[in-house]
Amino acid sequence: MSRCVWYSLRSPRGVVGGFGASLHYCLPQFAARVCAFSSKDTGDDPPPTNPPERGSGTNDASSSNTSSKKFVRNATILVQQGCDIQELPVVVRKIAEDEFVSFVSNKIITAPLSSPPSNTVEESASANDLQASLEADLEIIRSIDGCHSTKGVLTILKERENEAPSGTAGYGPSVAIRALEKILKVESLLELKELEETEPFERIVNSIVFHADSKAILDLLDELRSYLELPKTIDMLGNEMVYRCSENTLSIEECCDAIEVLTQCRRPEMVEKFWSGIADQEKSISERNVHFVFSSLPYLKVSRRAVLTVLERRIPQLWWQMSPNATIEVLQALVACKLSPYRVTQTLARWLNTNIHAVAEDELGAILEAFTNLAYSDAQIERAIERYVKAKGVKVSSQNLIVTILRHCEEFRLRNAHILNGCSEFFIANFGQLEPSYLKALFCPFAYLDFVPTNATKFFDTMNMFLDLHFAKIRPTDTIDIMFAYICLERFPLNFVNRIFNPYFLDVLHAKTRPERLDVVRGKLKVFDTGLTLECADYDGPLLPRDHSAKAVFHDGRIKRIVNYITTELEELAGGPECMTKFSVLQHLPVNSLYLVDVIFHPPGLGNIFSLNTMKERNINVAVLVHLPEYFDSTGKYLIGPQVMRIRHLRRLGLKVATLRFDVLYKLKIHPQELREYLVERMKLALDALPPPGATMTVDGSLRVIKSPAEIEVLRYVARVSSDAHKAVMKAMKPGMHEYQAEAEFLRHSYAVGGCRHVSYTCICGAGTNSAILHYGHAGSPNDCAIQDGAMCLFDMGANYGGYAADITCSFPANGKFTADQRLVYNAVLAARDAVCGAAREGVSWVDMHLLANRVMLEELRKGQLLQGDVDEMMEAGLNAIFQPHGLGHFLGLDVHDVGGYLPGCPERSSKAGVNRLRTARTLKAGMYLTIEPGCYFIEPLLNKAYADPSLSKFLVKENLDRFRNFGGVRIEDDVLITKTGIENFTLVPRTVDEIEAWMANWRTKFDPFVSDNCSGLVGQPLTNYAAGLTRYTRCSTHPGCGFRQLRICRSFSCQCGKRRISRYLMFLLLLLLLLL
């Protein structure tokens, strides 16, 4: 900005100017400032030719006031910044009859001052005089402090003036300020108003105006806020600050303080002139003072836009150095101004995402609240909140922060799963410390966004418990909002129905609700009653009467206009005007804008909505709904909760529902052909009616084949819990244990660690020859055999969580070391499993995967010299069914052998040996979840059958197979998700031989306290059982001759028969005898 010459408005040349105008510089002889001015000055007299110097005495200054008012003026200019043109106030000085200079910059051309040659003696003398003057001022201040009346103060100042040299005031600004403060303190307001007109008081004010620094003047103005009855004094001090600002002698901070103080002193016309000082010092705005400038915006009216433009240019250069407190002050200033400049808010959102790790909880809450009040949110803010919730989660200590986050998500429809799940975890973990008044703010956003947390069971159980405990402490209107949220989420709080429809509660509700909000609350209560009636078979309703009187219903004008615009196309689809009704409310629903149906297609003659029999004639009428952009979440993918409930309730009434997007209709209204195609497509995708509550529903098995994202997360969790439980069983495994002890360890770990109370099926814990029994472990074979040293264990177990199953099988030797034969068979099965995992993907036949596993396994057995001949011939003869008499796997989900294997339209079951046991023959699709479980078993009846069949026996190497007669079997079973490019394996257990041996060996070395000094007999048979099992003894099973018996002191039945252990007991007995003696 440049200082420029402005022509008088009376001049024929006119007023032209701005930031980009061509400017003329004023003459240097008019550059010196004379004195303060008044906003009430008038006249066009020319300025004096010899103005007094700034350092002249009080008398000269007083005499020059009148003349100075003649040539310093207030004016307005037109300022252009780009396309923006504003009329802003400025301070101008009259330099000729028709010309002014405006004080909007320090770039005025001034004549160089002639400085006399320096003299060391004179400088030393001046320093001494200055020191003496300061000491004299301090003495005067002490004298003033001792005065108790205005007369005493003025007497002291008069004496000082008489003692001073002629032409000087005799005291400095600090003395004048102290004197004025003393006068304000001792005088009444009435006396002060009279004193303000006296000459001594004017001399005091002039001394402050001409000689005090800006900080002192601002402090004095701040004190004068309580003395608005002194307008002349406030005007003089304020005009002086305006003048200094125009001369660019005020810093950015002082300009901002002056704006605030003068606003509080009720001088808005002065405040508007400080924009020039801020604009001229744009480069002086830094990260340390930018928030001061923003904080001054609420005090500005006319010049606010000009200052904001400066800040918009400056803040992108400073944001990365701003502190959290500065950011909060900037945002709060924008909230106070009700401004949301895009460049500033975008920059601050970037600051938040960059510095989220350094922001405290209260600071983050203040920032998010400000963004919410500014109606601004973007991907940067969402990403910052997501990172914060992921990092802290339940460790957040502030309830207000979680409420603020949820309010921000609700306000801007941020349906972010990570944020909402984190908030639900916080609610579950900290519900005991929550305030009841926060319950609505914590729960309703989930309903508005139609988001059910992953931990839905715990979330709603906690919600019900908290609401039951604090029902009386929650405001009735909040309770109705919570009930409405329940219905939106398709949850039915029947245990609160009696409390809601209690006459006392309804009386309190009406008494404590504002009249203008009462209709809204009643509407939500009717929706709650209607929702339970339509969707809950156990609800004895409706309990509220229907609406029979005429009632106005709000309907968005955008929907009405677009429906009227496309009425012709809709009538063509409906079959004529008599087959379509616009803007109707069904008789079964309350008169509420939520249930207003935009268009209904119906058979001819059924246009009267009160004659529609929606309960008997289902899927005959079609409800067409137009959805506005705000009916969707921020991504435009998911509808908000009330709209989802609206569709659901219409479908419960027997209507098909077709939905149209307003934004698409608006774009296509000028393209008739594309509009018709869009309408036809949406009608084809209309949702069928839902069965009424309590009706028998036929379940389509195909719906359970492809898993939803929520189901996948639950399946991933239960597979992880089952995997960890299998690894815990490996840790606890020792020869001599019983099979049921392994099962018990799996059950314990699944429940105690993973929270899975149930298993998906009866656990199969087979060891030795029992491992060849495919479904071992039922009531006839209850996992009750002892596990021998070196036996092969096949443990098929899976936990169940939320109704979803896991099915995992691990095979390993009981002692943790594979023999050569065990390694051969295990690696053959592992190779088959790896081959299938590498080949399975969308579009592959499950039958082909089964045959691939059989072929690979037979090839490995042939390499191990158990088989001979061509593998293809073995497959053709059906030898694969001898060693693997079951299918490769099965669907997994709500059942361990889930439905969907052989559905209508899918490949039928084959009768060919080897594939006739498959539980499905379908082609794989992305989203299918199934098991991959190849196995190799040496089952006596099947081996005898193969020996007796010449077509099979020719492939068997009998002399090698005979040593596997009592081997048992090996199975490796993983739970996998089919994707478009492969699989995702949810099973996380040691699989290779080396991994299994390392896992079991490392644990034994680290955790077994008896390995180093005990015998290898770990468990023996129980001998006696006294006192209901409180005392149990075991005998060493490895050294039967030692006869050592010990008290069982741990759950592992560890035998302690080593000599070192016995010696410890003997030493203890000897010490005890010595003590007794």
PDB file of C-alpha atoms in Angstrom, residues 286-291 315 317-328 351-352 355:
ATOM      1  CA  SER A 286       4.230 -13.672  11.934  1.00  0.00           C
ATOM      2  CA  GLU A 287       3.261 -16.864  13.671  1.00  0.00           C
ATOM      3  CA  ARG A 288       3.681 -15.029  17.005  1.00  0.00           C
ATOM      4  CA  ASN A 289       1.153 -12.273  16.325  1.00  0.00           C
ATOM      5  CA  VAL A 290      -1.163 -13.568  13.608  1.00  0.00           C
ATOM      6  CA  HIS A 291      -3.715 -14.636  16.204  1.00  0.00           C
ATOM      7  CA  ILE A 315      -1.485 -17.343   6.813  1.00  0.00           C
ATOM      8  CA  GLN A 317       3.114 -18.830   4.784  1.00  0.00           C
ATOM      9  CA  LEU A 318       2.906 -19.138   8.577  1.00  0.00           C
ATOM     10  CA  TRP A 319       0.661 -22.107   9.400  1.00  0.00           C
ATOM     11  CA  TRP A 320       3.395 -24.679   9.967  1.00  0.00           C
ATOM     12  CA  GLN A 321       4.935 -22.594  12.786  1.00  0.00           C
ATOM     13  CA  MET A 322       1.727 -21.770  14.637  1.00  0.00           C
ATOM     14  CA  SER A 323       1.137 -23.077  18.150  1.00  0.00           C
ATOM     15  CA  PRO A 324      -2.083 -24.876  19.182  1.00  0.00           C
ATOM     16  CA  ASN A 325      -3.226 -21.920  21.287  1.00  0.00           C
ATOM     17  CA  ALA A 326      -2.722 -19.540  18.370  1.00  0.00           C
ATOM     18  CA  THR A 327      -4.739 -21.835  16.109  1.00  0.00           C
ATOM     19  CA  ILE A 328      -7.563 -21.966  18.655  1.00  0.00           C
ATOM     20  CA  TRP A 351      -2.197 -27.680  10.355  1.00  0.00           C
ATOM     21  CA  LEU A 352      -4.398 -29.995  12.428  1.00  0.00           C
ATOM     22  CA  ASN A 355       0.316 -31.534  14.235  1.00  0.00           C
TER      23      ASN A 355
END
